[in-house]
C-alpha positions as a printed NumPy array, in Angstrom:
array([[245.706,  52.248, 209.381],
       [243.936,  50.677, 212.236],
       [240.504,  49.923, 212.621],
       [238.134,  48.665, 215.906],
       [234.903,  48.731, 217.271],
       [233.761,  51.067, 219.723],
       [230.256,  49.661, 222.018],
       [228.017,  51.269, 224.239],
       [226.922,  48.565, 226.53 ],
       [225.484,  50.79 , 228.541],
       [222.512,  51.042, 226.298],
       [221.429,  47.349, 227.498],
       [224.058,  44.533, 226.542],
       [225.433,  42.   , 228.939],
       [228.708,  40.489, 228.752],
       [227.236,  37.163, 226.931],
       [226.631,  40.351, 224.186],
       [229.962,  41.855, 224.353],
       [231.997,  38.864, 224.525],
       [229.947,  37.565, 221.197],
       [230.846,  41.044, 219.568],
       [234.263,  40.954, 220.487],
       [235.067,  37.118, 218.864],
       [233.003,  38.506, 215.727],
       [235.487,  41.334, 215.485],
       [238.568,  39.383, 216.07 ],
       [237.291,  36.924, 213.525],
       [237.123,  39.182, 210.567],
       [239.705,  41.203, 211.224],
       [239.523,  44.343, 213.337],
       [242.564,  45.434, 215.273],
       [240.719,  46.302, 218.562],
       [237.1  ,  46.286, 220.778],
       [236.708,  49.102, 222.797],
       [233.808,  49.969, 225.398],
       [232.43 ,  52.853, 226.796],
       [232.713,  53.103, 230.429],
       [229.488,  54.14 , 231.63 ],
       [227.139,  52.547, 234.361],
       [223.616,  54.494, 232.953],
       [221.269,  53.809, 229.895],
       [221.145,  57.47 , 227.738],
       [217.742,  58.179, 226.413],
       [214.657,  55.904, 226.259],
       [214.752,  52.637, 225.706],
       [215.05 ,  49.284, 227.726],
       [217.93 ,  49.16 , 229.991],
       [218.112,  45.927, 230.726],
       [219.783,  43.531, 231.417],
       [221.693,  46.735, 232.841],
       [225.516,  47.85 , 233.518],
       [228.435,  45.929, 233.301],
       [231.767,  47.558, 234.389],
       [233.944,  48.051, 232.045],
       [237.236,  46.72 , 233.656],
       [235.789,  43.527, 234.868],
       [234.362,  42.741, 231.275],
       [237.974,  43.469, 229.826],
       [239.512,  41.562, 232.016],
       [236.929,  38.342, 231.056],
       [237.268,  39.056, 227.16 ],
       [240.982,  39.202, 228.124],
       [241.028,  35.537, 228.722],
       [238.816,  34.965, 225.606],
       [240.014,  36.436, 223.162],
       [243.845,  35.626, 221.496],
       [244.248,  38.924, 219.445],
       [242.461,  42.369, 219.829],
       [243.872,  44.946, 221.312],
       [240.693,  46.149, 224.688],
       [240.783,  49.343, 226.216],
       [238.073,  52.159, 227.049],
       [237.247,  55.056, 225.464],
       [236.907,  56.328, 227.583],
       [237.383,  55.705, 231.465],
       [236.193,  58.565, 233.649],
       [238.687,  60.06 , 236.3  ],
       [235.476,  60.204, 238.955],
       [235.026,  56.312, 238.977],
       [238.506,  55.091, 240.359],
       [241.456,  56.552, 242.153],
       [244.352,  56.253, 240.122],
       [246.826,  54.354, 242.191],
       [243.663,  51.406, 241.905],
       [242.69 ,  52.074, 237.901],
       [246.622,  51.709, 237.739],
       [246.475,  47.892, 239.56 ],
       [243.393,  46.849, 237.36 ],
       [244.361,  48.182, 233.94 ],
       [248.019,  46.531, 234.545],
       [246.194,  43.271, 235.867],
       [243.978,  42.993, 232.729],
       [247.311,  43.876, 230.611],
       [249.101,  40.516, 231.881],
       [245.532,  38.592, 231.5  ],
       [245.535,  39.594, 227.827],
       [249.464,  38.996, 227.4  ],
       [250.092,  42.678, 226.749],
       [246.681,  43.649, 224.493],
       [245.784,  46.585, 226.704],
       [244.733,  50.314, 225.707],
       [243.874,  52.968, 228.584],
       [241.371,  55.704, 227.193],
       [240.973,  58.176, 230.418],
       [238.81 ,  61.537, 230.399],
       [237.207,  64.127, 232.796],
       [233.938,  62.321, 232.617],
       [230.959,  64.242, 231.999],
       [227.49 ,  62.354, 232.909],
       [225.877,  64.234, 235.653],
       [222.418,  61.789, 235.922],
       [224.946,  58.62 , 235.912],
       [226.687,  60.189, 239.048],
       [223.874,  61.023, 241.105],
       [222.318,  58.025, 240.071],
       [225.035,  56.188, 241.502],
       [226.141,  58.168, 244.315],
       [229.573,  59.044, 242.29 ],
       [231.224,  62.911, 243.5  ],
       [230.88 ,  64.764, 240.214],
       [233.103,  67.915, 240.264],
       [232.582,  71.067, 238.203],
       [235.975,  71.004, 237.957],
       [238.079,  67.768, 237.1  ],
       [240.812,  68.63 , 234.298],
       [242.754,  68.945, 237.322],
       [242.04 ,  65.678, 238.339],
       [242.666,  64.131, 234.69 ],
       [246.067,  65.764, 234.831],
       [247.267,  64.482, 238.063],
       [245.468,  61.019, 237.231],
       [247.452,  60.817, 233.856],
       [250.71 ,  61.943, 236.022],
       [250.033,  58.847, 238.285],
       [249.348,  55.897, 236.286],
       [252.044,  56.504, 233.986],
       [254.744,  56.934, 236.417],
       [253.372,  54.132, 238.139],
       [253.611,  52.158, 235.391],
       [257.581,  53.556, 234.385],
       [258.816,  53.534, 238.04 ],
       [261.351,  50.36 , 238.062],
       [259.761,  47.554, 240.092],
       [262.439,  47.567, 243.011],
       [261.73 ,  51.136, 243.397],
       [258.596,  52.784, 245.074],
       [256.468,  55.81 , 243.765],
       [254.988,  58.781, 245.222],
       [253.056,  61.714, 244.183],
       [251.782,  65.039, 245.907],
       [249.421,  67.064, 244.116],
       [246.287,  69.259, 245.429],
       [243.978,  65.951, 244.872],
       [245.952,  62.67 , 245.092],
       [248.942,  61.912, 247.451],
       [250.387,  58.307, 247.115],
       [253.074,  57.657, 249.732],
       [255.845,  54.504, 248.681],
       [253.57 ,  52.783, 246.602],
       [254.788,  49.597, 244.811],
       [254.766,  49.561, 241.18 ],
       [253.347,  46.575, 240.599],
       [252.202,  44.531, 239.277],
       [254.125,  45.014, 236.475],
       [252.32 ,  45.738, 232.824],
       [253.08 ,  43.392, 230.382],
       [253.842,  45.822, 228.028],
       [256.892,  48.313, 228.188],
       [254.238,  51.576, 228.069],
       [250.678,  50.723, 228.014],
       [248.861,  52.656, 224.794],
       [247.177,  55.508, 226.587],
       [244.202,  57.818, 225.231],
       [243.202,  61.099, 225.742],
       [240.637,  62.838, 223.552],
       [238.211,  65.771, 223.082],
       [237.49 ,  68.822, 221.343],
       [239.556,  71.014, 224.075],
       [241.194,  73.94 , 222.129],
       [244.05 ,  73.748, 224.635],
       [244.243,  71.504, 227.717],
       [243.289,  68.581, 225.771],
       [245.962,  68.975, 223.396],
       [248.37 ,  69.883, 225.586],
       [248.147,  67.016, 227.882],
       [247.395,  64.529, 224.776],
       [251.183,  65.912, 224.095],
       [252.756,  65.254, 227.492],
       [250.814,  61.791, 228.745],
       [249.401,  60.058, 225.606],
       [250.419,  57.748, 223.031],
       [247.162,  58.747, 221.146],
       [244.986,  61.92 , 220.742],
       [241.042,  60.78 , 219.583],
       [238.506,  63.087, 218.541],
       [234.984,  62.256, 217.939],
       [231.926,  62.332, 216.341],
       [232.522,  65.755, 214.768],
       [233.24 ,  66.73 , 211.04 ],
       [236.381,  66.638, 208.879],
       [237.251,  69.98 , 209.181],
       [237.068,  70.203, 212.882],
       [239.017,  66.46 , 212.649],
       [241.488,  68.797, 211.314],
       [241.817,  71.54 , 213.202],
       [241.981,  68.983, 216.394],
       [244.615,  67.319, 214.349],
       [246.309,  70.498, 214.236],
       [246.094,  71.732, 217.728],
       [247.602,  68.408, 219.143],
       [250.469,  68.682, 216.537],
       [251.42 ,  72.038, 217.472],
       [251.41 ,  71.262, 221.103],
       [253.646,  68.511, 220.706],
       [256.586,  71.194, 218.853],
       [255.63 ,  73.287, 222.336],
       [256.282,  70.276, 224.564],
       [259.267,  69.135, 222.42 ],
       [258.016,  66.176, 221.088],
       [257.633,  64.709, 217.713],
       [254.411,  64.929, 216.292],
       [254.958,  61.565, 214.605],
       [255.14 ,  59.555, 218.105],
       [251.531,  60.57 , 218.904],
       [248.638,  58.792, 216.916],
       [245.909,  60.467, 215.969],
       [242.539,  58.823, 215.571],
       [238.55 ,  59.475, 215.088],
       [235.477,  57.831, 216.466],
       [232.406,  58.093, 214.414],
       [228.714,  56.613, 214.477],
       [228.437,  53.662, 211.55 ],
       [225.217,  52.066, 210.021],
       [226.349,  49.964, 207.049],
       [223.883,  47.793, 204.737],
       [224.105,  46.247, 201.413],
       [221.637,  48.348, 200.44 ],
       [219.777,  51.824, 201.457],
       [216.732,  49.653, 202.647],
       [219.397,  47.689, 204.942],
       [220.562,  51.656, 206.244],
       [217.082,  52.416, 206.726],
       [216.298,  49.567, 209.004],
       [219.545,  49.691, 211.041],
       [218.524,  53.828, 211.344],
       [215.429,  52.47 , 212.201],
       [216.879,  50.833, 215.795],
       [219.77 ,  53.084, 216.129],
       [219.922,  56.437, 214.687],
       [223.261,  58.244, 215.66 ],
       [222.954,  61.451, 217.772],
       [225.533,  62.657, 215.672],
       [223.818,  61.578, 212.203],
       [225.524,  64.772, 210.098],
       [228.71 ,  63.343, 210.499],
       [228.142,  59.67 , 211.288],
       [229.608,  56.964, 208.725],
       [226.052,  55.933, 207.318],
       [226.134,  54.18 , 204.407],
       [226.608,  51.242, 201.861],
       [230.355,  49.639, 202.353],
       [231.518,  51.701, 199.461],
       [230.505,  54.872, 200.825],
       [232.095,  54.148, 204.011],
       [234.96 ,  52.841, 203.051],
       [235.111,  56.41 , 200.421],
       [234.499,  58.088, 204.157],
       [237.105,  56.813, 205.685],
       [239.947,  57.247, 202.951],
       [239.196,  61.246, 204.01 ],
       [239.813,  60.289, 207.232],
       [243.188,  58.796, 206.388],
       [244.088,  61.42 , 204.22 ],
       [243.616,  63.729, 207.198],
       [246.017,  62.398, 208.859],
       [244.156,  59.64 , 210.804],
       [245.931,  56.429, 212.073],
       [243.439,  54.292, 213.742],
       [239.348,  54.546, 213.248],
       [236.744,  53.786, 215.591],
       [233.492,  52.328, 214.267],
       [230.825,  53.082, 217.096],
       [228.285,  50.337, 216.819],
       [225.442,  51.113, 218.979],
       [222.996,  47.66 , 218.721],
       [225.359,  44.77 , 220.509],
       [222.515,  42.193, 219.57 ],
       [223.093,  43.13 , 215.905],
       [226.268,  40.752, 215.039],
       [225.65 ,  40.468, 211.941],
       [226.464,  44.64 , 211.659],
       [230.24 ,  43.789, 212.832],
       [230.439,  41.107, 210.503],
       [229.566,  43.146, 208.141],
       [231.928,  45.762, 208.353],
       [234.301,  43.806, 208.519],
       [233.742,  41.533, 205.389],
       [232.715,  44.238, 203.767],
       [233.868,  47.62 , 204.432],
       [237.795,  46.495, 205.749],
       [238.708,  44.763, 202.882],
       [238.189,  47.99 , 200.659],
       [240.636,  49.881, 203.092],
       [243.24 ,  47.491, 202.695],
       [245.271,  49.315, 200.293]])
C-alpha cells in the first residue's frame, strides 16, 4: 500500500511552506506530495500570502526533492489547454527524473473562475474526455511522429510529441463519485481511479463501479489502482486532536481520519481491506510540520505490515 500527503495551499501557504512539507514527507517516509490545484482561499480565514500555481511549484519541488512521487489531485480541465498541460506536466516529469503523477478533473469552483476571469462551463465532462484523449496520446505518439486530434472542443493539427516524458506512461488520475462517466473514463484513460472524502461503503460501491467498467471496456481490473483521499488530524492524545480540530476542522469530519495514530492506522487497514492501494492523507495547516512528521513516525510504521 501507498501512502502521501495531499495539501491545500490554496488556504494560505507559499512555496517556502510547501517545499518544507514536501522534504518532511520524503524524510519519514511517504511515497508521494500531492497539491490541490486551486488559485482561491475557501471559507474565512487569511489568504495570504495567496496562490501559488500548482505546476510551477511541482516543477521547483521537482528539483528539490530526490524521491516522492508530485502530481495534482486534481488539475482542472478549465485552467490549461491540453496540448500546453501536456508540455508542462512532461517538462516537470524530466525535472523530477520520472516522479510525475497527473490528477485531471472537470473542475468545479465557480467563485475561483469569476474571480479570475477563467470560462467556467456548465458542461465540461466533455472537455475532460477529449482532454484525457489528448495528453495521453500525446504522450504515446512516437517522437518522430506528429499528433492530431479533432473533437467538438480541441483540434491540434501535427503537433510534436515532445518533449518526451521521462517515464514510459505518466501515472494518470481521474476521480469522483460519478455513477457512470467517471468510471467509465477512469477505465479507458487512467492508471488510477480516487474517490474522496466519503464513507466506506460508498468507497465501495465506487470501487465497484470502476471495476465493472473496466470488464465493459475489456480491461483488467487489476491494472487500475484504486485509492481514497480523506481529511486527517492525528495527536498523541485527544487534547492534541482537539487543538489540531481547533485550526482545521475537516468539512467532511463524519468520515475524516481523526484520531490518535492507532485509530488511524485501525482506519486505514478498512481501507486496505476494501480494496484500496494508495491513501491520501489531506493535511489542511501547511505551517503545522510537525502534523506530517507525525504521521509519518507514527501512524506509517503501524501500516507496515
Amino acid at each position: 500500500m501507498e501512502f502521501c500527503v495531499f495539501t491545500e495551499p490554496q488556504q494560505g501557504a507559499s512555496y517556502e511552506h510547501q517545499l518544507a512539507f514536501a522534504r518532511t514527507a520524503e524524510r519519514v517516509g511517504f511515497d508521494g506530495f500531492f497539491r490541490s490545484d486551486h488559485y482561491l482561499r475557501m471559507g474565512e480565514g487569511d489568504p495570504l500570502p495567496g496562490p501559488t500555481d500548482a505546476w510551477t511549484t511541482l516543477a521547483g519541488l521537482a528539483r528539490e526533492t530526490t524521491r516522492l512521487r508530485l502530481g495534482t489531485l486534481v488539475s482542472s480541465v478549465t485552467y490549461r489547454v491540453p496540448g500546453i498541460l501536456a508540455i508542462q506536466v512532461a517538462q516537470v516529469d524530466a525535472m523530477s527524473g520520472g516522479r510525475v503523477e497527473l490528477g485531471l478533473g472537470t473542475g468545479w469552483f465557480d467563485q475561483e473562475h469569476a474571480a479570475y476571469g477563467i470560462p467556467f462551463p456548465a458542461r465540461r465532462f466533455d472537455l475532460l474526455e477529449e482532454q484525457l484523449e489528448i495528453v495521453t496520446g500525446l504522450w504515446s505518439t512516437p517522437a518522430d511522429r506528429a499528433y492530431s486530434f479533432q473533437g467538438a472542443h480541441y483540434r491540434l493539427t501535427d503537433a510534436p510529441p515532445l518533449p518526451r516524458p521521462v517515464q514510459e506512461r505518466i501515472p494518470v488520475i481521474v476521480g469522483g463519485a460519478g455513477p457512470r462517466r467517471t468510471p467509465a473514463l477512469a477505465a479507458r484513460y487512467a492508471t488510477e481511479f480516487n474517490i474522496g472524502f466519503r464513507s466506506e461503503a460508498e468507497i465501495a460501491e465506487r470501487f465497484a463501479a470502476v471495476r465493472q467498467a473496466c470488464v465493459a471496456h475489456d480491461r483488467d481490473p487489476a491494472t487500475l489502482k484504486l485509492s481514497v483521499a480523506l481529511s486527517t488530524i492525528v495527536g498523541q492524545t485527544s487534547a492534541e486532536v482537539e487543538q489540531r480540530l481547533a485550526r482545521a476542522r475537516p468539512r467532511e469530519a463524519a468520515v475524516a481520519l481523526i484520531g490518535t495514530p492507532d485509530e488511524v492506522a485501525d482506519r486505514v487497514r478498512r481501507l486496505r481491506e476494501l480494496g484500496a492501494d494508495r491513501v491520501y492523507f489531506q493535511l489542511m495547516d501547511l505551517r503545522d510540520v510537525d502534523h506530517v512528521e507525525l504521521v509519518g513516525t507514527e501512524v506509517l510504521p503501524r501500516l507496515a505490515t
